[in-house]
Amino acid sequence: MTTTGEEHTRALTGPWWWARWRSAVLDGILALVSAVECGAEGIPFARDAGVPVSVGIVFGLIAGSVLLVRRKWPIAVVLVAIAITPAQMGFLMGIVGLYTLAACELPRRIIVALAGMSLVGTMVVTFVRVRQDMARGDLTLGDWFVPFASITTSLGLTAPPVLLGLYVGARRRLMESLRERADSLERELQLLAERAEERAEWARNEERTRIAREMHDVVAHRVSLMVVHAAALQAVARKDPEKAVKNAALVGDMGRQALTELREMLGVLRAGEDAGRRAAAVPLAAVGAAVVRAASKAAEEEGPCLSELEELVGQSAAAGMVVDLSVEGEVRSYAAEVEQTAYRVVQEALTNVHKHAGGAKTYVRLAHRVGEIAMQVENGPPPEPGSASAAGLPSGGNGLVGMRERVLALGGVFVSGPTDVGGFRVSAVIPAV
């Protein structure tokens, strides 16, 4: 983990203008050393200037202690170092001041100007001092040594601290930039993680909805027909034993078909769970993969298709429903999800007729059009009041919602509602592509 900007700000615990206590201690030590140096160099300065030695020492101590504020006012420190250069004191202050100046966030023209002033001042003072020493006979070298010594000394005291300060400043700015980028990337990663979690939760909700819809479509129709046949079986058991046996056989067939479809659905779910466990190293990706895998496998299984529509209508007719099937247009095959959705819409509509309008005459119309397939299931009013509940079929109110979701997911149109004569109509149009 990287240190964020807020944590970095809270880490600034030093006194006054210092970021840390160790920086304050370092500057204090440098200022003390510089003051001692300038105080010692103030003794010969006082003798040359003809002032009391104590004055020169005090002047040196005050001038050298200015290095304490180098981080706050680096320009002032460099100016003081330039000012006391003729007195041949403040060498440490000049070097440290130039380094601090070059490392600060200051315009380059100010750094160049002050570094140039320090270079010229040191060169002039060194030139005069070496020339005086040669005139007194302390140095017996040739005249060439005077400019050489002044240029070398001034460059040696100016160039290294300036170059080092520029390097350290550039490196510090680079580190700050990298820290900011790391903080930004960390925030982006947190945002992406939150969004990924939201997408995973959305995928789980979608999968739960899909499972509920599939279970409803698979079980509701078969069980509804079983209940209707069981009610008919109870009614004719004593009057017509042969018909009772036939109805009992139909109930058994319906139960076996419902169990088979339910077993297939549970097998798909278990396969999705196993794949999710195998992909536990990447849980978020596994969730989405499991959703897609379960949905695609459910579509690829041998699910219902439009060719089985006549059998579906026949099952309802065998349960006592008066149902009429009409097909318009040229019969052709469609994508698996289109045929399955069309089949489920008709199946759920017939189930609703069994639940709410038992005995009502029902019309199932299927139209193959150019680029789309349309279906309509319309029933009249029940012939007898209360026949809707004769078989005791419960209703959860999710059938129409599931049909609408299926059709809209394929870009189709779904409309349902009561008719003027007291019946109910379900209509859907699904694009063929």
Coordinates of N, CA, C and O in Angstrom, one line a residue, residues 163-242:
L163 N 24.4 22.0 -8.6 CA 24.0 20.8 -9.4 C 23.4 19.7 -8.5 O 22.4 19.1 -8.9
L164 N 24.0 19.5 -7.3 CA 23.4 18.5 -6.4 C 22.0 18.9 -6.0 O 21.1 18.1 -5.9
G165 N 21.8 20.2 -5.7 CA 20.5 20.7 -5.3 C 19.5 20.5 -6.5 O 18.3 20.1 -6.2
L166 N 19.9 20.8 -7.7 CA 19.0 20.6 -8.9 C 18.6 19.1 -9.0 O 17.4 18.8 -9.3
Y167 N 19.6 18.3 -8.8 CA 19.3 16.8 -8.9 C 18.3 16.4 -7.8 O 17.3 15.7 -8.1
V168 N 18.6 16.8 -6.6 CA 17.7 16.3 -5.5 C 16.3 16.9 -5.6 O 15.3 16.3 -5.4
G169 N 16.2 18.2 -6.1 CA 14.9 18.8 -6.3 C 14.1 18.1 -7.4 O 12.9 17.8 -7.2
A170 N 14.8 17.8 -8.5 CA 14.1 17.0 -9.6 C 13.7 15.6 -9.1 O 12.5 15.2 -9.4
R171 N 14.5 15.0 -8.3 CA 14.2 13.7 -7.8 C 13.0 13.8 -6.8 O 12.1 12.9 -6.8
R172 N 13.0 14.8 -6.0 CA 11.9 15.0 -5.0 C 10.6 15.2 -5.8 O 9.6 14.6 -5.4
R173 N 10.6 16.0 -6.8 CA 9.4 16.3 -7.6 C 8.9 15.0 -8.3 O 7.7 14.8 -8.4
L174 N 9.9 14.3 -8.8 CA 9.5 13.0 -9.4 C 8.9 12.0 -8.4 O 7.8 11.4 -8.7
M175 N 9.4 11.9 -7.2 CA 8.8 11.1 -6.2 C 7.4 11.6 -5.8 O 6.5 10.7 -5.6
E176 N 7.2 12.9 -5.7 CA 5.9 13.4 -5.4 C 4.9 13.1 -6.5 O 3.8 12.7 -6.2
S177 N 5.4 13.2 -7.7 CA 4.5 12.9 -8.8 C 4.2 11.4 -8.8 O 3.0 11.1 -9.0
L178 N 5.1 10.6 -8.6 CA 4.9 9.1 -8.5 C 3.9 8.8 -7.4 O 3.0 8.0 -7.5
R179 N 4.1 9.5 -6.2 CA 3.2 9.3 -5.1 C 1.8 9.7 -5.4 O 0.8 9.0 -5.1
E180 N 1.6 10.8 -6.1 CA 0.3 11.3 -6.5 C -0.3 10.3 -7.5 O -1.5 10.0 -7.4
R181 N 0.5 9.8 -8.4 CA 0.0 8.8 -9.4 C -0.4 7.5 -8.6 O -1.5 6.9 -9.0
A182 N 0.4 7.1 -7.7 CA 0.0 5.9 -6.9 C -1.2 6.1 -6.1 O -2.1 5.2 -6.1
D183 N -1.4 7.3 -5.5 CA -2.6 7.6 -4.8 C -3.8 7.6 -5.8 O -4.9 7.0 -5.4
S184 N -3.6 8.2 -6.9 CA -4.7 8.2 -7.9 C -5.1 6.8 -8.4 O -6.3 6.4 -8.5
L185 N -4.0 5.9 -8.6 CA -4.3 4.6 -9.0 C -5.0 3.8 -7.9 O -5.9 2.9 -8.2
E186 N -4.6 4.0 -6.7 CA -5.2 3.3 -5.6 C -6.7 3.7 -5.5 O -7.5 2.8 -5.3
R187 N -7.0 5.0 -5.6 CA -8.4 5.4 -5.6 C -9.2 4.8 -6.8 O -10.3 4.3 -6.6
E188 N -8.6 4.7 -8.0 CA -9.2 4.1 -9.1 C -9.5 2.6 -8.9 O -10.5 2.1 -9.2
L189 N -8.5 1.9 -8.3 CA -8.6 0.5 -8.0 C -9.7 0.3 -7.0 O -10.5 -0.7 -7.1
Q190 N -9.8 1.1 -6.0 CA -10.9 1.0 -5.0 C -12.3 1.2 -5.7 O -13.2 0.5 -5.4
L191 N -12.3 2.2 -6.6 CA -13.6 2.5 -7.3 C -13.9 1.3 -8.2 O -15.1 0.9 -8.3
L192 N -12.9 0.7 -8.9 CA -13.1 -0.4 -9.8 C -13.6 -1.6 -8.9 O -14.5 -2.4 -9.4
A193 N -13.0 -1.8 -7.8 CA -13.4 -2.9 -6.9 C -14.9 -2.7 -6.5 O -15.6 -3.7 -6.4
E194 N -15.2 -1.5 -6.1 CA -16.6 -1.3 -5.7 C -17.6 -1.6 -6.9 O -18.6 -2.2 -6.7
R195 N -17.2 -1.1 -8.1 CA -18.0 -1.3 -9.3 C -18.1 -2.8 -9.6 O -19.2 -3.3 -10.0
A196 N -17.0 -3.5 -9.4 CA -17.0 -5.0 -9.7 C -17.9 -5.7 -8.7 O -18.6 -6.6 -9.1
E197 N -17.9 -5.2 -7.5 CA -18.7 -5.8 -6.5 C -20.2 -5.6 -6.8 O -21.1 -6.4 -6.7
E198 N -20.5 -4.3 -7.3 CA -21.8 -4.0 -7.7 C -22.3 -4.9 -8.9 O -23.4 -5.4 -8.9
R199 N -21.4 -5.0 -9.9 CA -21.7 -5.9 -11.0 C -21.9 -7.3 -10.6 O -22.8 -8.0 -11.1
A200 N -21.1 -7.8 -9.6 CA -21.3 -9.2 -9.2 C -22.6 -9.3 -8.5 O -23.3 -10.3 -8.7
E201 N -23.0 -8.4 -7.6 CA -24.3 -8.4 -7.0 C -25.4 -8.4 -8.0 O -26.4 -9.1 -7.8
W202 N -25.2 -7.5 -9.0 CA -26.3 -7.5 -10.0 C -26.4 -8.8 -10.8 O -27.5 -9.3 -11.1
A203 N -25.2 -9.4 -11.0 CA -25.2 -10.7 -11.7 C -25.9 -11.8 -10.9 O -26.6 -12.6 -11.4
R204 N -25.6 -11.7 -9.6 CA -26.3 -12.7 -8.7 C -27.8 -12.5 -8.7 O -28.5 -13.5 -8.7
N205 N -28.2 -11.3 -8.6 CA -29.6 -11.0 -8.6 C -30.3 -11.4 -9.9 O -31.4 -12.0 -9.9
E206 N -29.6 -11.1 -11.0 CA -30.1 -11.6 -12.3 C -30.2 -13.1 -12.4 O -31.2 -13.6 -12.9
E207 N -29.2 -13.8 -11.9 CA -29.2 -15.2 -11.9 C -30.3 -15.8 -11.0 O -31.0 -16.8 -11.4
R208 N -30.5 -15.2 -9.9 CA -31.7 -15.6 -9.0 C -33.0 -15.4 -9.7 O -33.9 -16.3 -9.7
T209 N -33.1 -14.3 -10.4 CA -34.4 -14.0 -11.1 C -34.6 -15.0 -12.2 O -35.7 -15.5 -12.5
R210 N -33.5 -15.3 -13.0 CA -33.6 -16.3 -14.1 C -34.0 -17.7 -13.6 O -34.8 -18.4 -14.2
I211 N -33.3 -18.1 -12.5 CA -33.6 -19.4 -11.9 C -35.1 -19.5 -11.5 O -35.8 -20.5 -11.7
A212 N -35.6 -18.4 -10.8 CA -37.0 -18.4 -10.4 C -37.9 -18.5 -11.6 O -38.9 -19.2 -11.5
R213 N -37.6 -17.7 -12.6 CA -38.4 -17.8 -13.8 C -38.4 -19.1 -14.5 O -39.5 -19.7 -14.9
E214 N -37.2 -19.8 -14.6 CA -37.2 -21.1 -15.2 C -37.9 -22.1 -14.4 O -38.6 -22.9 -14.9
M215 N -37.7 -22.1 -13.1 CA -38.4 -23.0 -12.2 C -39.9 -22.9 -12.3 O -40.7 -23.8 -12.3
H216 N -40.4 -21.6 -12.4 CA -41.8 -21.4 -12.5 C -42.3 -21.9 -13.8 O -43.4 -22.6 -13.9
D217 N -41.6 -21.6 -14.9 CA -42.1 -22.1 -16.2 C -42.1 -23.6 -16.3 O -43.0 -24.2 -16.9
V218 N -41.0 -24.3 -15.7 CA -40.9 -25.7 -15.9 C -41.9 -26.4 -15.1 O -42.6 -27.4 -15.5
V219 N -42.2 -26.0 -13.8 CA -43.0 -26.7 -12.9 C -44.5 -26.3 -13.0 O -45.3 -27.2 -12.9
A220 N -44.7 -25.0 -13.1 CA -46.1 -24.5 -12.9 C -47.1 -25.2 -13.9 O -48.2 -25.6 -13.5
H221 N -46.7 -25.2 -15.2 CA -47.6 -25.8 -16.2 C -47.9 -27.3 -15.9 O -49.1 -27.7 -15.9
R222 N -46.8 -28.0 -15.7 CA -47.0 -29.5 -15.5 C -47.9 -29.7 -14.2 O -48.8 -30.5 -14.2
V223 N -47.5 -29.1 -13.2 CA -48.3 -29.3 -11.9 C -49.7 -28.8 -12.0 O -50.6 -29.4 -11.5
S224 N -49.9 -27.7 -12.8 CA -51.3 -27.3 -12.9 C -52.1 -28.3 -13.7 O -53.3 -28.6 -13.3
L225 N -51.6 -28.9 -14.7 CA -52.3 -29.9 -15.5 C -52.5 -31.2 -14.6 O -53.6 -31.8 -14.6
M226 N -51.5 -31.5 -13.7 CA -51.7 -32.6 -12.8 C -52.9 -32.4 -11.9 O -53.7 -33.3 -11.6
V227 N -53.0 -31.1 -11.3 CA -54.0 -30.8 -10.4 C -55.4 -30.9 -11.1 O -56.4 -31.4 -10.6
V228 N -55.4 -30.4 -12.4 CA -56.7 -30.4 -13.1 C -57.1 -31.9 -13.4 O -58.3 -32.3 -13.2
H229 N -56.1 -32.7 -13.8 CA -56.5 -34.1 -14.0 C -56.8 -34.8 -12.8 O -57.7 -35.7 -12.7
A230 N -56.2 -34.5 -11.7 CA -56.5 -35.1 -10.4 C -57.9 -34.8 -10.0 O -58.7 -35.6 -9.5
A231 N -58.3 -33.5 -10.2 CA -59.7 -33.1 -9.9 C -60.7 -33.8 -10.8 O -61.8 -34.3 -10.3
A232 N -60.4 -34.0 -12.1 CA -61.3 -34.7 -12.9 C -61.3 -36.2 -12.6 O -62.4 -36.8 -12.6
L233 N -60.2 -36.7 -12.1 CA -60.1 -38.1 -11.7 C -61.0 -38.3 -10.5 O -61.7 -39.4 -10.4
Q234 N -61.0 -37.4 -9.6 CA -61.8 -37.5 -8.4 C -63.3 -37.5 -8.7 O -64.1 -38.1 -8.1
A235 N -63.6 -36.7 -9.8 CA -65.0 -36.5 -10.1 C -65.6 -37.7 -10.9 O -66.8 -38.1 -10.7
V236 N -64.8 -38.4 -11.7 CA -65.3 -39.5 -12.5 C -64.8 -40.9 -12.0 O -65.0 -41.9 -12.7
A237 N -64.2 -40.9 -10.8 CA -63.6 -42.2 -10.4 C -64.7 -43.3 -10.3 O -64.5 -44.5 -10.6
R238 N -65.9 -43.0 -9.7 CA -66.9 -44.0 -9.5 C -67.8 -44.1 -10.8 O -68.4 -45.2 -11.0
K239 N -68.0 -43.0 -11.5 CA -69.0 -43.0 -12.6 C -68.3 -43.7 -13.8 O -69.0 -44.4 -14.6
D240 N -67.1 -43.4 -14.1 CA -66.4 -43.9 -15.4 C -65.0 -44.4 -15.0 O -64.1 -43.6 -15.1
P241 N -64.9 -45.6 -14.5 CA -63.6 -46.1 -14.1 C -62.6 -46.1 -15.3 O -61.4 -45.8 -15.0
E242 N -63.0 -46.3 -16.5 CA -62.1 -46.3 -17.6 C -61.5 -44.9 -17.8 O -60.3 -44.8 -18.0

